[in-house]
Amino acid sequence: MPRLAELLGKSDADAARLFAVFRQDTRNDPHVHVGDVHATDAEMALVLAKEQFTRRDPCVNLWVVPYSTIAATPYDDAALFEHVTDKSYRFGGSYREQQRITRPRRK
Amino acid sequence: MPRLAELLGKSDADAARLFAVFRQDTRNDPHVHVGDVHATDAEMALVLAKEQFTRRDPCVNLWVVPYSTIAATPYDDAALFEHVTDKSYRFGGSYREQQRITRPRRK
Amino acid sequence: DKLANFEAIVASGERIEAGEWMPQQYRAECLRLIQMHANSELMGALPEREWIPRAPTLRRKMALVAKVQDEVGHAQLLYRVAEDLGKPRPQMIEELLAGRSKFHNVFHYPVPTWADVAVIQVFVDGAAMQTQGALRSSSYAPYARVLKRICYEEDFHIRLGIDVHRTLAEGTGPQRAMLQDAINRWWQPIMHFFGPRDQASPHLQTMMRWRIKVKTNDELRQQFLRQFVPLITDYGLQVPDPQLRWNEAEQRYDYSEPDWEEFKRVIRGEGPKSAARLALRNEYWQRHQWVREALDAWGMAA
Amino acid sequence: MNQSALAAYLIAVADDELIIGHRHSEWTGFAPDIESDVALSSIAQEEIGHARLFYERVSDLTGNDPDHIAFGRPPAEFRNAVFAERPNGDWGYSMVRLFLYDRADQERLNALAAGELRPVADLASTVRREERYHLMFGEQWLRRLASATEASRARMQQALDRAWPEALGVFEPVAGQEELGAGVVPVAPSEQLARWRQSVAAVLESVGLRLPAANGGEGTGGRSGRHSDDLRVLLDEMTSVWRSDPQAKW
């Protein structure tokens, strides 16, 4: 599971000065990756991120992370996450359908 | 702008072994923070994150980041993001509506 | 000042985030509630897990492993939320193992038959769904976010349980008898699950105002009875409480007052299986000591 | 192509996956850390799911219902390798067994996927994709425990020494396997074993573990129904509810 910087072919030096920006729109939402900023350090990255990613959008919180510390699954390896064999038992799918027909009227 | 670990009162040692997990549901979705895993290192964090956070949800890519490297804005001065001066000229009504429509589908 | 600002945020329906200023009582109450919830998920895995090796079909076996896995996954999510309120996860687990922090009454009881698994998935998880569903509007943001996923997965557990419940209810004589016997044994712990009727108290008012508690114990119990009593009676099975009946005038169920002394004893860790389950957890915790030491050393070196 | 030889072979594969899946599922709730508990539970579910898929291919040949095949036979009719039926022991032994077993299963699946029998080859390549995660999980744990401290390395070497002979038993041919013809299993068991040994040796040595002296034979017998008492104890428990009324709907 290589580091993201390697996957993107970035040198360590570059990756250390590129920051991924995560924005939390409201207190009900999780942080979401909205883009990146180049900065010499995290403090500067937050200042730039605030300017670039919160002028037009709601925001209650920002995270910034240097690309050099992000570990990632390889992009071309989405197959790793495919549900290859039948996992309907996890969703109760079949139960859900069976249910709807025969479930006693409730509420 | 303090480090997130400090905001949460975590020691550096604890923060280095706690990894924020970001999941990308489909190719045209951003990475979204879905939770965290305790792990000794990033490689194990990715392996463990896969089962805890993609058992039922679609996924094409995972990022993990140690909490020790996340810099964050504090919540206490949310005013940081309130648009004190009137910046409506920036929004331009239609842009905001259009922006909401095109914003990538997120959980 | 900070308290006024906090009260304003909560009163406006907004949520409080981890790392934000909060009154010490709010932090302590949230930690106690979420830690007990996490403990209950971790201990809650043990009763049903006894039946993973004996699940009677391949599909039931996979589904039961997935269901108990979800409980362990919920413990992971909940300990993570509780942690940011000021207590590292290892400390919470050690407090659980030492019997110094509680877990829900229902997980202190034996699970002698396969029908117990159905009754737990339908009625115990059904009861827990009422509490967890209400807490989704909790004022503590990380808890509310995590509960969204937990409730989705609990809903799957209830449906899974209903399928086993229906299979047994519509099955052979011995299968129906096994199910009725399980319902008889589990009814009192399930009525205990919501806790005694709330006495009006300043503590309760603060909890409700701060949206750490959203509905009273009896509101939740009534909500549960309305949804789940039919699942027993519709199949011609008995609710083992002769007093239980729908009170049309008051639009609520009447029921025999549960024995709250037993409830207190069980919660103190004196339930039929309390000691045995904690001992089993402690045994595994000791057996894995070398693994923890190895990982610590590996973490240091990494 | 000999149908009963094919059914016998597929039953052996399915029994391996069912019994190892059953053993992995016994860790649910008790792994050393909560995150690994969740991960190993997924692996257990998938192994049991793989067993079910192979039992369905057997059912196509014999007409028996997969649950009846899985729950309705005495130990002597099971064809799993003895390696799979052993109790979990400590986490170190479980991780070594998972690693060695999954690598053996990989060689078997590679062989089946290259076979000419479409339904079996397709099933093998599907299952093989899902086993990738199992290999990753096993190797990560093996590497950490073997390399973390002298104490953990010693325990892992001990577990490896105990597991090794029975791991070789996974490659014991199933009675009648030679009648299957090259079409179904185009790689001979001895060749599968050689490839397995080479791939596990590379990993084991890279994490500082010593390859035990090979002396196959100890771990055999399972493919012809000669099992340890561990399997009888396992099956007594596993089939107890189903046996109480095999005709009932569960």
Coordinates of C-alpha atoms in Angstrom, one line a residue, chain C residues 28-279:
Chain C
A28 CA -18.9 13.7 31.8
E29 CA -22.5 12.8 30.9
C30 CA -21.7 12.2 27.3
L31 CA -18.6 10.2 28.2
R32 CA -20.6 8.0 30.6
L33 CA -23.4 7.5 28.1
I34 CA -21.2 6.7 25.1
Q35 CA -18.7 4.6 27.0
M36 CA -21.6 2.4 28.4
H37 CA -23.0 2.2 24.8
A38 CA -19.6 1.1 23.5
N39 CA -19.2 -1.4 26.4
S40 CA -22.7 -2.8 25.6
E41 CA -21.8 -3.3 21.9
L42 CA -18.6 -5.1 22.8
M43 CA -20.2 -7.3 25.5
G44 CA -23.4 -7.5 23.3
A45 CA -21.3 -9.6 20.8
L46 CA -20.8 -12.4 23.3
P47 CA -24.3 -13.9 23.8
E48 CA -25.1 -14.4 20.0
R49 CA -21.4 -15.3 19.3
E50 CA -22.0 -18.5 21.2
W51 CA -24.3 -19.6 18.4
I52 CA -22.0 -18.8 15.4
P53 CA -20.5 -22.3 15.7
R54 CA -24.0 -23.8 15.8
A55 CA -25.9 -21.7 13.3
P56 CA -28.1 -24.3 11.5
T57 CA -27.6 -23.3 7.8
L58 CA -24.7 -21.9 5.8
R59 CA -26.6 -18.6 5.1
R60 CA -27.6 -18.2 8.8
K61 CA -24.0 -18.8 9.8
M62 CA -22.7 -16.1 7.4
A63 CA -25.5 -13.7 8.5
L64 CA -24.8 -14.3 12.2
V65 CA -21.1 -13.7 11.8
A66 CA -21.9 -10.5 9.9
K67 CA -24.4 -9.4 12.6
V68 CA -22.0 -10.0 15.5
Q69 CA -19.2 -8.4 13.4
D70 CA -21.4 -5.3 13.2
E71 CA -21.7 -5.1 17.0
V72 CA -17.9 -5.2 17.3
G73 CA -17.8 -2.6 14.6
H74 CA -20.2 -0.4 16.6
A75 CA -18.0 -0.8 19.6
Q76 CA -15.1 0.5 17.5
L77 CA -17.1 3.5 16.3
L78 CA -18.4 4.3 19.7
Y79 CA -15.1 4.0 21.7
R80 CA -13.7 6.3 19.0
V81 CA -16.3 8.9 19.9
A82 CA -15.9 8.4 23.6
E83 CA -12.1 8.7 23.4
D84 CA -12.2 12.4 22.3
L85 CA -14.2 13.2 25.5
G86 CA -11.0 12.4 27.4
K87 CA -10.4 8.7 28.0
P88 CA -8.1 6.6 25.8
R89 CA -9.7 3.4 24.5
P90 CA -7.3 0.9 26.4
Q91 CA -8.4 2.6 29.6
M92 CA -12.1 2.2 28.8
I93 CA -11.6 -1.5 28.0
E94 CA -9.6 -2.1 31.2
E95 CA -12.4 -0.4 33.2
L96 CA -14.9 -2.7 31.5
L97 CA -12.8 -5.8 32.3
A98 CA -12.3 -4.7 35.9
G99 CA -16.1 -4.4 36.3
R100 CA -15.7 -0.7 36.9
S101 CA -17.9 0.5 34.1
K102 CA -21.3 -0.8 33.2
F103 CA -22.9 -2.5 30.2
H104 CA -26.6 -3.0 29.4
N105 CA -28.6 -5.4 31.6
V106 CA -29.7 -7.6 28.6
F107 CA -26.1 -8.9 28.0
H108 CA -25.8 -10.4 31.5
Y109 CA -28.2 -13.2 30.6
P110 CA -27.6 -16.8 29.2
V111 CA -28.4 -17.8 25.6
P112 CA -29.4 -21.4 26.0
T113 CA -31.2 -22.0 22.6
W114 CA -31.1 -21.0 18.9
A115 CA -34.4 -19.2 19.5
D116 CA -32.6 -16.9 21.9
V117 CA -30.7 -15.6 18.9
A118 CA -33.9 -14.6 17.1
V119 CA -35.4 -13.0 20.3
I120 CA -32.2 -11.0 20.8
Q121 CA -32.1 -9.8 17.2
V122 CA -35.8 -8.8 17.1
F123 CA -36.7 -7.7 20.6
V124 CA -33.4 -6.7 22.3
D125 CA -32.1 -4.9 19.1
G126 CA -35.6 -3.6 18.6
A127 CA -35.5 -2.1 22.1
A128 CA -32.0 -0.7 21.5
M129 CA -33.3 0.8 18.2
Q130 CA -35.7 3.0 20.1
T131 CA -33.0 4.5 22.3
Q132 CA -30.4 4.8 19.5
G133 CA -33.0 6.2 17.0
A134 CA -33.9 8.9 19.5
L135 CA -30.3 9.8 20.2
R136 CA -29.7 10.5 16.5
S137 CA -30.8 14.0 17.4
S138 CA -28.2 14.1 20.2
S139 CA -26.5 17.5 20.6
Y140 CA -23.0 15.9 20.5
A141 CA -22.1 15.9 16.8
P142 CA -19.7 12.9 16.6
Y143 CA -22.2 10.7 18.4
A144 CA -25.1 11.8 16.1
R145 CA -23.0 11.0 13.0
V146 CA -22.0 7.6 14.2
L147 CA -25.5 6.7 15.3
K148 CA -26.7 7.3 11.7
R149 CA -24.6 4.3 10.6
I150 CA -25.3 2.2 13.7
C151 CA -29.1 2.6 13.3
Y152 CA -28.9 1.6 9.6
E153 CA -27.0 -1.6 10.6
E154 CA -29.3 -2.3 13.6
D155 CA -32.3 -2.1 11.2
F156 CA -30.7 -5.0 9.2
H157 CA -30.2 -6.9 12.5
I158 CA -33.9 -6.6 13.3
R159 CA -35.0 -7.8 9.8
L160 CA -32.6 -10.7 10.1
G161 CA -34.1 -11.6 13.5
I162 CA -37.6 -11.3 12.2
D163 CA -36.8 -13.8 9.4
V164 CA -35.5 -16.3 12.0
H165 CA -38.4 -15.5 14.4
R166 CA -41.0 -16.1 11.6
T167 CA -39.2 -19.3 10.5
L168 CA -39.5 -20.7 14.0
A169 CA -43.0 -19.4 14.6
E170 CA -44.2 -21.0 11.4
G171 CA -42.0 -24.1 11.9
T172 CA -42.5 -27.4 13.7
G173 CA -44.1 -27.7 17.2
P174 CA -40.7 -28.0 18.9
Q175 CA -39.5 -24.9 17.0
R176 CA -42.5 -22.8 18.1
A177 CA -42.1 -24.1 21.7
M178 CA -38.4 -23.2 21.7
L179 CA -39.3 -19.7 20.5
Q180 CA -42.1 -19.2 23.1
D181 CA -39.7 -20.4 25.8
A182 CA -37.1 -17.8 24.7
I183 CA -39.7 -15.0 24.7
N184 CA -40.7 -16.0 28.2
R185 CA -37.1 -15.9 29.5
W186 CA -36.3 -12.6 27.8
W187 CA -39.4 -10.5 28.5
Q188 CA -38.4 -9.2 31.9
P189 CA -34.8 -8.2 30.9
I190 CA -36.3 -6.5 27.8
M191 CA -38.7 -4.5 29.9
H192 CA -35.8 -3.6 32.2
F193 CA -33.7 -2.5 29.3
F194 CA -35.2 1.1 29.2
G195 CA -34.7 1.5 32.9
P196 CA -37.1 2.6 35.6
R197 CA -39.7 5.3 34.9
D198 CA -38.0 8.7 35.0
Q199 CA -38.6 10.7 38.1
A200 CA -38.7 14.4 37.3
S201 CA -35.4 15.7 38.5
P202 CA -33.1 18.7 37.8
H203 CA -30.6 16.2 36.5
L204 CA -33.2 14.9 34.0
Q205 CA -34.1 18.4 32.9
T206 CA -30.5 19.3 32.2
M207 CA -30.0 16.2 30.2
M208 CA -33.1 16.9 28.2
R209 CA -32.2 20.6 27.7
W210 CA -28.7 19.6 26.5
R211 CA -30.2 16.9 24.3
I212 CA -28.0 14.2 25.8
K213 CA -31.3 12.4 26.7
V214 CA -34.0 13.0 24.1
K215 CA -37.0 10.9 25.3
T216 CA -37.9 9.5 28.7
N217 CA -37.4 5.9 29.6
D218 CA -41.2 5.2 29.6
E219 CA -41.7 7.0 26.2
L220 CA -39.1 4.7 24.7
R221 CA -40.6 1.6 26.3
Q222 CA -44.1 2.5 25.1
Q223 CA -42.7 3.1 21.6
F224 CA -41.1 -0.4 21.7
L225 CA -44.2 -2.1 22.9
R226 CA -46.4 -0.5 20.2
Q227 CA -44.0 -1.8 17.5
F228 CA -43.0 -5.2 18.9
V229 CA -45.9 -6.7 20.9
P230 CA -47.7 -7.4 17.6
L231 CA -44.7 -9.4 16.4
I232 CA -45.5 -11.9 19.2
T233 CA -49.3 -11.8 19.2
D234 CA -49.7 -11.9 15.4
Y235 CA -48.1 -15.3 15.4
G236 CA -50.3 -16.6 18.2
L237 CA -47.5 -16.5 20.7
Q238 CA -47.9 -15.2 24.3
V239 CA -46.5 -12.1 25.9
P240 CA -45.5 -13.5 29.3
D241 CA -47.0 -10.6 31.3
P242 CA -50.7 -11.3 32.1
Q243 CA -51.2 -7.6 32.9
L244 CA -50.0 -6.4 29.6
R245 CA -52.8 -4.8 27.6
W246 CA -53.4 -1.8 25.3
N247 CA -55.1 1.0 27.3
E248 CA -57.3 2.6 24.7
A249 CA -58.2 5.5 27.0
E250 CA -54.6 6.5 27.8
Q251 CA -53.3 5.3 24.4
R252 CA -50.5 3.4 26.1
Y253 CA -49.7 -0.2 27.2
D254 CA -50.3 -1.2 30.8
Y255 CA -47.9 -3.8 32.1
S256 CA -46.8 -5.4 35.4
E257 CA -44.2 -3.2 37.1
P258 CA -40.8 -4.9 36.4
D259 CA -38.8 -6.1 39.4
W260 CA -36.3 -3.2 39.6
E261 CA -34.3 -4.9 42.3
E262 CA -33.2 -7.5 39.9
F263 CA -32.4 -4.8 37.4
K264 CA -30.1 -3.0 39.9
R265 CA -28.4 -6.3 40.8
V266 CA -27.8 -7.2 37.2
I267 CA -26.4 -3.7 36.3
R268 CA -24.1 -4.0 39.3
G269 CA -22.6 -7.1 37.6
E270 CA -24.5 -9.7 39.5
G271 CA -26.6 -11.0 36.6
P272 CA -26.6 -14.8 35.8
K273 CA -23.8 -14.4 33.2
S274 CA -22.1 -11.2 34.3
A275 CA -19.1 -12.8 35.9
A276 CA -18.7 -15.5 33.4
R277 CA -18.6 -13.2 30.4
L278 CA -16.3 -10.7 32.0
A279 CA -14.0 -13.6 33.0

